[in-house]
mmCIF file of C-alpha atoms in Angstrom:
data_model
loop_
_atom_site.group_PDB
_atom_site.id
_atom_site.type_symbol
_atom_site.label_atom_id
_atom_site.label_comp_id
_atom_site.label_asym_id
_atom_site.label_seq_id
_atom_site.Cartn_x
_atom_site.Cartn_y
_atom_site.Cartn_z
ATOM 1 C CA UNK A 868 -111.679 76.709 -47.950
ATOM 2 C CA UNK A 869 -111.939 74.108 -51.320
ATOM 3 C CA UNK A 870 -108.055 74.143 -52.324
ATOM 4 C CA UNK A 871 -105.352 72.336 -53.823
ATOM 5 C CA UNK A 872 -101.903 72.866 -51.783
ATOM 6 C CA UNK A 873 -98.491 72.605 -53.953
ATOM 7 C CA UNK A 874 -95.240 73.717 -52.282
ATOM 8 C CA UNK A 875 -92.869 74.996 -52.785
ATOM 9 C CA UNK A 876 -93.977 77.670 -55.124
ATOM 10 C CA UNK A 877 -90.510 77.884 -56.203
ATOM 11 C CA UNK A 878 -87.794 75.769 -56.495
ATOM 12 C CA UNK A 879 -83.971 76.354 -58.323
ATOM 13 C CA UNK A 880 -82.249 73.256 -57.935
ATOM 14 C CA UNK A 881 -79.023 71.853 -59.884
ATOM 15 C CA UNK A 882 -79.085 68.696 -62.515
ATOM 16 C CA UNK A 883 -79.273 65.150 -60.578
ATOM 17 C CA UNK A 884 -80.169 66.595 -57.218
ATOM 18 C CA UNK A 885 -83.187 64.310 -56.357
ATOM 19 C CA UNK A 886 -86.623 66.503 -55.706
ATOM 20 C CA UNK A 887 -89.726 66.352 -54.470
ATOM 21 C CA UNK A 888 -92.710 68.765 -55.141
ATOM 22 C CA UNK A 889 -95.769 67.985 -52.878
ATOM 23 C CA UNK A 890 -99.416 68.482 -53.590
ATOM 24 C CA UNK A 891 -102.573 67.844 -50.889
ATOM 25 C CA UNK A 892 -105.898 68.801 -51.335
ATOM 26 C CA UNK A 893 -108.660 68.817 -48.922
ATOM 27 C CA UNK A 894 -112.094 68.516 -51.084
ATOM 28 C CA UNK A 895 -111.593 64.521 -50.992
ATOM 29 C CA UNK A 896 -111.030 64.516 -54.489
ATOM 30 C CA UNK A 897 -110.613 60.812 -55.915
ATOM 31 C CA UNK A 898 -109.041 61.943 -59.561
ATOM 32 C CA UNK A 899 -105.606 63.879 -59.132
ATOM 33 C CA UNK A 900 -102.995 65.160 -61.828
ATOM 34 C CA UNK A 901 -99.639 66.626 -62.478
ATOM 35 C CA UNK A 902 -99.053 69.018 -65.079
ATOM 36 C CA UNK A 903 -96.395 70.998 -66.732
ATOM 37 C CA UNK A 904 -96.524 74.476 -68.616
ATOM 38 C CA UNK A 905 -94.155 75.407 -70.715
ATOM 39 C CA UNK A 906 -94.697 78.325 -73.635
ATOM 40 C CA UNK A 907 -95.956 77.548 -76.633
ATOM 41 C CA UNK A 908 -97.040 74.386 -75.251
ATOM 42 C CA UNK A 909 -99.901 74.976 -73.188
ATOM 43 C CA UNK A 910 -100.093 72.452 -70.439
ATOM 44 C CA UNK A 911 -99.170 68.766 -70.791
ATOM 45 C CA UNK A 912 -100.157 66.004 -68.146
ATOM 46 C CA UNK A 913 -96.924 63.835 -66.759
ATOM 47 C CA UNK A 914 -99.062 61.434 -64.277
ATOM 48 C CA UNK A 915 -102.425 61.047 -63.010
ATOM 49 C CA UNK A 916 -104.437 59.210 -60.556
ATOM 50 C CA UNK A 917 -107.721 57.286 -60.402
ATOM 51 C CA UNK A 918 -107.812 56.836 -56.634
ATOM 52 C CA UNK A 919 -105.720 56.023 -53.681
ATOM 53 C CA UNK A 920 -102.932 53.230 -55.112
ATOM 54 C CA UNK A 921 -103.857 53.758 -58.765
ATOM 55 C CA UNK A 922 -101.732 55.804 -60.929
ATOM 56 C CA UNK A 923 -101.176 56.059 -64.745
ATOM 57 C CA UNK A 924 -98.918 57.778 -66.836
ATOM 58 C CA UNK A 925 -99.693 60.825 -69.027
ATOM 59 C CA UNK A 926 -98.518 62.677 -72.199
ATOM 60 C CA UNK A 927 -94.949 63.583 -70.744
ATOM 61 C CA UNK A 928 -94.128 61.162 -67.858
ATOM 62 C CA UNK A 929 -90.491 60.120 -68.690
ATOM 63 C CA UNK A 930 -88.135 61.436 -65.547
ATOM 64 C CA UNK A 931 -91.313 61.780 -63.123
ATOM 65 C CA UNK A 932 -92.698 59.214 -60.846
ATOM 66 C CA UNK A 933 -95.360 59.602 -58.738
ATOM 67 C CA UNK A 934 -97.271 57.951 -55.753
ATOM 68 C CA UNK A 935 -100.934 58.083 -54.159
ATOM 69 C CA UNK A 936 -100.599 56.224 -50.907
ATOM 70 C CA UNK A 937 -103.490 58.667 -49.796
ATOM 71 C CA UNK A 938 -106.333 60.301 -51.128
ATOM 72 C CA UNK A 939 -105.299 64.184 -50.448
ATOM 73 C CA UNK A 940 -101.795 64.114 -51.160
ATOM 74 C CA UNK A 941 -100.184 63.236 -54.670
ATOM 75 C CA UNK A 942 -96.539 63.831 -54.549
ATOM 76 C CA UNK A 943 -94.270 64.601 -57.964
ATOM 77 C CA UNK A 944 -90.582 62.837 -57.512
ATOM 78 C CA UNK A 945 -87.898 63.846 -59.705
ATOM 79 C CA UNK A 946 -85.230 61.477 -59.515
ATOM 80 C CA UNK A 947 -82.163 62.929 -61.453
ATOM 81 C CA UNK A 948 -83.735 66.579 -63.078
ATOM 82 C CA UNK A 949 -82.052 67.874 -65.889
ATOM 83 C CA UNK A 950 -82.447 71.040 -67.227
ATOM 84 C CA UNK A 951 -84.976 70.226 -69.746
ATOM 85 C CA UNK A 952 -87.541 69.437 -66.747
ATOM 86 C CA UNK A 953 -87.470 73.209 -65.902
ATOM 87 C CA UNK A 954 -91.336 74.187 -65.953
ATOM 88 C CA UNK A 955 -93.843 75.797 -64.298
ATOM 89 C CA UNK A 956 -95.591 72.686 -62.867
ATOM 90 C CA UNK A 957 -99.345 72.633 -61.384
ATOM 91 C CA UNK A 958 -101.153 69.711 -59.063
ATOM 92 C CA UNK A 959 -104.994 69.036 -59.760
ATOM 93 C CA UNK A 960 -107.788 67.735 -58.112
ATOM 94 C CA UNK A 961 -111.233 66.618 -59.533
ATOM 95 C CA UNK A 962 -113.980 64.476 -57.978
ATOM 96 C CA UNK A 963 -115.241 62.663 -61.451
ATOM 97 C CA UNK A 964 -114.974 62.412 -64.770
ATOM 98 C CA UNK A 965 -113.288 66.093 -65.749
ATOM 99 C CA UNK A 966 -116.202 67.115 -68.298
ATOM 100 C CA UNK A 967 -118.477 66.408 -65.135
ATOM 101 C CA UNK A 968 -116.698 67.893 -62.349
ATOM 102 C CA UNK A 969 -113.988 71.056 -63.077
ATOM 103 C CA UNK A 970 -110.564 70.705 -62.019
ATOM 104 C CA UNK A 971 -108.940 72.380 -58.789
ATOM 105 C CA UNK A 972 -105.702 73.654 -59.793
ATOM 106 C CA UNK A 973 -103.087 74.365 -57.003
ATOM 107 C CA UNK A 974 -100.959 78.013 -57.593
ATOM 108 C CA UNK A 975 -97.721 76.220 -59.262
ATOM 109 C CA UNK A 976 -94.563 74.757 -58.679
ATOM 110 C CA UNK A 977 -91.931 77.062 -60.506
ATOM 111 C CA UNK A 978 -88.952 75.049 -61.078
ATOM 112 C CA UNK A 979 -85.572 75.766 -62.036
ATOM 113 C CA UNK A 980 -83.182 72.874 -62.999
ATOM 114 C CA UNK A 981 -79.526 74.593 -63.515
ATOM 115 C CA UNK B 572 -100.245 69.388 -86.356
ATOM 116 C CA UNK B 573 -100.919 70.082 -83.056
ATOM 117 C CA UNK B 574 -104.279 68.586 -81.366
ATOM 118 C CA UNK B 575 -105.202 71.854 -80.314
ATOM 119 C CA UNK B 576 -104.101 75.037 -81.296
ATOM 120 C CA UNK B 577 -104.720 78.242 -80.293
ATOM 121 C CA UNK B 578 -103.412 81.595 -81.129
ATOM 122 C CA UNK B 579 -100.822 82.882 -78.616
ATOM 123 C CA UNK B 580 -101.771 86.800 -78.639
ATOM 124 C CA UNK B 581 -100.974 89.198 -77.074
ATOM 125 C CA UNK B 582 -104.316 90.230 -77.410
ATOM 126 C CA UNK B 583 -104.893 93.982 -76.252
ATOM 127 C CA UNK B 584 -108.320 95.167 -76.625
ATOM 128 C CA UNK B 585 -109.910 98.510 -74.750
ATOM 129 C CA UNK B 586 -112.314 97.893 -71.725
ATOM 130 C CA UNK B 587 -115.848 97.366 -73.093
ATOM 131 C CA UNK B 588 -115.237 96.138 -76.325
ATOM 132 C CA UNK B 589 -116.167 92.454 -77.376
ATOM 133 C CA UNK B 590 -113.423 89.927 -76.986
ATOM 134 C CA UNK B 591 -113.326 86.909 -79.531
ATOM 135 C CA UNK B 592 -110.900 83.766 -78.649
ATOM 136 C CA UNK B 593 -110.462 80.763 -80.499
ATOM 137 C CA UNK B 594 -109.302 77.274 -80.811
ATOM 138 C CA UNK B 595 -109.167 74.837 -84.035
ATOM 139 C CA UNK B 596 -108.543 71.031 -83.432
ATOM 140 C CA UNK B 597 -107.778 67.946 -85.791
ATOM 141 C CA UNK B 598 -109.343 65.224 -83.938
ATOM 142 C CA UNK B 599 -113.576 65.243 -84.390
ATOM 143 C CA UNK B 600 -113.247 62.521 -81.541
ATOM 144 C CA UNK B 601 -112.883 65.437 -78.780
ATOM 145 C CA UNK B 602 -116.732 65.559 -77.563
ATOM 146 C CA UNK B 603 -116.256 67.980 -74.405
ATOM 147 C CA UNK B 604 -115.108 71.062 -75.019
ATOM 148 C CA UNK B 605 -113.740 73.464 -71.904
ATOM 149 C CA UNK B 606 -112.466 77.156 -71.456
ATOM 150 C CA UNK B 607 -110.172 77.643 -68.228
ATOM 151 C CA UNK B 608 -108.812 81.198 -67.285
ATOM 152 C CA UNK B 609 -105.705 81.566 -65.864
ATOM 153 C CA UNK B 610 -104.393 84.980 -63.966
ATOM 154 C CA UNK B 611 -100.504 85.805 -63.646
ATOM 155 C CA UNK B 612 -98.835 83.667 -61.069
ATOM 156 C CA UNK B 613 -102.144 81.482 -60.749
ATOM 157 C CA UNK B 614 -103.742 77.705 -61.826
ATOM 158 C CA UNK B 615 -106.179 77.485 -64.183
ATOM 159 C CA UNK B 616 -109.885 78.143 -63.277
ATOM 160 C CA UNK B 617 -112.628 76.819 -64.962
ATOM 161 C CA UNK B 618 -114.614 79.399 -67.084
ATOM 162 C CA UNK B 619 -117.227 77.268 -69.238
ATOM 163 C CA UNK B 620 -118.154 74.021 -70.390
ATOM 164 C CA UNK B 621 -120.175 72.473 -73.696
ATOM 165 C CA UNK B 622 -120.463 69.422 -74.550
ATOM 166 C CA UNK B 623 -122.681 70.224 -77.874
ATOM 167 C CA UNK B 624 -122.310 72.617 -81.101
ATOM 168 C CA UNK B 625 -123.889 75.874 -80.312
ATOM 169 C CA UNK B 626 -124.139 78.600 -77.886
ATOM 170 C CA UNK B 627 -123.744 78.686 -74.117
ATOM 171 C CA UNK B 628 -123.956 81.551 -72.648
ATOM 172 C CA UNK B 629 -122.635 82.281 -69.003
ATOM 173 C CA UNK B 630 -123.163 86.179 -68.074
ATOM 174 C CA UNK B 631 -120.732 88.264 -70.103
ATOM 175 C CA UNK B 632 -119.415 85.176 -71.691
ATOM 176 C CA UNK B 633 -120.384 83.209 -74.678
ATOM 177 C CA UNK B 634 -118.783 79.579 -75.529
ATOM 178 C CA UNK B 635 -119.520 78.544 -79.197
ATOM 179 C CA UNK B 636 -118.616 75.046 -80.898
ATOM 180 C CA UNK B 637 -118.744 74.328 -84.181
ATOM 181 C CA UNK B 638 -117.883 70.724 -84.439
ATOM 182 C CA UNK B 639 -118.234 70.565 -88.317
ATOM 183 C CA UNK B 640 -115.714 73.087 -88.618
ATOM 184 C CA UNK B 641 -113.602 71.850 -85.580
ATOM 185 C CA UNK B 642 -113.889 75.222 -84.329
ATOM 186 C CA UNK B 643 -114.447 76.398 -80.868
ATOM 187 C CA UNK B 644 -114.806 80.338 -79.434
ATOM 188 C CA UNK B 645 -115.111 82.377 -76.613
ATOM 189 C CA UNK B 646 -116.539 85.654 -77.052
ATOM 190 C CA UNK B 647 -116.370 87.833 -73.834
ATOM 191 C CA UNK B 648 -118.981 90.930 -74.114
ATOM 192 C CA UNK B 649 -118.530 94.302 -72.477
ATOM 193 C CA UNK B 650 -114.807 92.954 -71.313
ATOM 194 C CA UNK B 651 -113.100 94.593 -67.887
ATOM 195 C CA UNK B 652 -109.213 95.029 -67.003
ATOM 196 C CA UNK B 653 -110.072 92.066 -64.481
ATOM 197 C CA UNK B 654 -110.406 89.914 -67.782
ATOM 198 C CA UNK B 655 -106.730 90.559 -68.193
ATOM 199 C CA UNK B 656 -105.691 86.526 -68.242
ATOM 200 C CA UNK B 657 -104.597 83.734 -70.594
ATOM 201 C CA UNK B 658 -107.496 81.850 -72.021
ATOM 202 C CA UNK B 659 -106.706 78.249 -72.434
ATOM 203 C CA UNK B 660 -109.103 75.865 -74.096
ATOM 204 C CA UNK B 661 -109.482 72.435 -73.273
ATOM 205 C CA UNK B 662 -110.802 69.241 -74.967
ATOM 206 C CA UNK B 663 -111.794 65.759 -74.102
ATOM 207 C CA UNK B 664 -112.259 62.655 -76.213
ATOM 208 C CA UNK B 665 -114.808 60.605 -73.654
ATOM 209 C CA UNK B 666 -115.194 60.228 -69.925
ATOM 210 C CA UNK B 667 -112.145 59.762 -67.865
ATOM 211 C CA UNK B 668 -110.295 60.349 -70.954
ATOM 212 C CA UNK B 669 -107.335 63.439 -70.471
ATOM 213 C CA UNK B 670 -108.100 66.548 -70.747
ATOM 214 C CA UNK B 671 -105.875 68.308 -73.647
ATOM 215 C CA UNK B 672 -105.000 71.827 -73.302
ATOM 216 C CA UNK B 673 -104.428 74.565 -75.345
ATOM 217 C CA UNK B 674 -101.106 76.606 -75.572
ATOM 218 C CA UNK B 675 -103.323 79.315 -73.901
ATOM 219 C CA UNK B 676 -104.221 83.311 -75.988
ATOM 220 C CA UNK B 677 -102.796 86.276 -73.585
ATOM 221 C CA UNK B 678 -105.288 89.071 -73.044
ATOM 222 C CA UNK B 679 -105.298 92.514 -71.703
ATOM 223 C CA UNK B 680 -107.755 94.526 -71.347
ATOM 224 C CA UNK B 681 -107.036 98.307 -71.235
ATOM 225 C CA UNK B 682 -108.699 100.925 -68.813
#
């Protein structure tokens, strides 16, 4: 089955506590994309990916970093999370241009920073 | 001004009845023009997508984009409880540009 993979689904951590949320998806996607929800906002991109080694920052990037050292897996890093980073966070996967191809979302990464 | 807006809801409408959601934007660069639904506890799924002003239609559902206006809808016909979701439109500038989303409209459809 086509899916994006995030985990864990949920997460409660405390501020400077280095974390990692993973994301894999098994369609062979080249474009992948991290995204946070928060209300009112709708959902912003932090990072997103081209192709394997190729990585550019979104709308909201500051306290992320990412990596793509292979195609199906595009890991989110938070260094230091503070409470403000406390989101309901979703991976995606597309295999063109976004307008062209839809985008696989995984089921979300809900994350508590205390 | 937000690049996108949308109105939050909640929108509560009775099963069968004809659902209207919409989205104004400020930038007449945006060219594509998506709607994603997204269930409780779920990613976003992709519902429809236009690239043009007019009508699409897609079953039950009806996208509409009215670029002079910087207007876009989604009219759901004949709508079910399974409809109950938040509708989140998206927009896109030009290829390989982001995507921009939407603060999403809740709806709930009634039995």
């Amino acid at each position: 089955e086509a899916q994006v993979t995030q985990n864990p689904r949920y997460l409660i951590t405390v501020t400077g506590k280095k974390l990692t949320v993973t994301c894999s998806q098994n369609m062979n996607h080249e474009y992948m994309s991290w995204y946070r929800q928060d209300p009112g906002l709708g959902l912003r991109q932090i990072y997103y990916s081209m192709n394997v080694e190729v990585t550019d920052k979104g709308d909201v990037p500051e306290g992320y970093k990412v990596s793509r050292k292979e195609k199906r897996n595009f890991p989110l890093i938070l260094e230091s999370p503070s409470p403000n980073q406390t989101s309901l966070y979703f991976c995606a996967s597309s295999s063109g241009p976004v307008r062209d191809e839809k985008l696989f979302f995984g089921s979300g990464t809900q994350l508590s920073v205390l | 001004q937000k690049e996108v807006e949308q109105d939050p809801g909640p929108l509560s409408v009775p099963e069968g009845a004809i659902v209207s959601l919409n989205c104004t934007y400020s930038n007449s660069a945006f060219q594509y023009f998506m709607w994603y639904r997204q269930y409780s506890r779920k990613g976003p799924e992709l519902l429809m997508y236009t690239y043009s002003s007019g009508n699409k239609e897609d079953g039950r559902f009806t996208a509409q984009v009215d670029k002079s206006s910087k207007y876009i809808s989604l009219f759901i016909r004949d709508s079910q409880p399974s409809d109950s979701a938040t509708y989140l439109c998206a927009l896109e500038k030009t290829s390989y540009d982001k995507v921009i989303f939407g603060p999403g409209t809740s709806l709930s459809v009634i039995p």
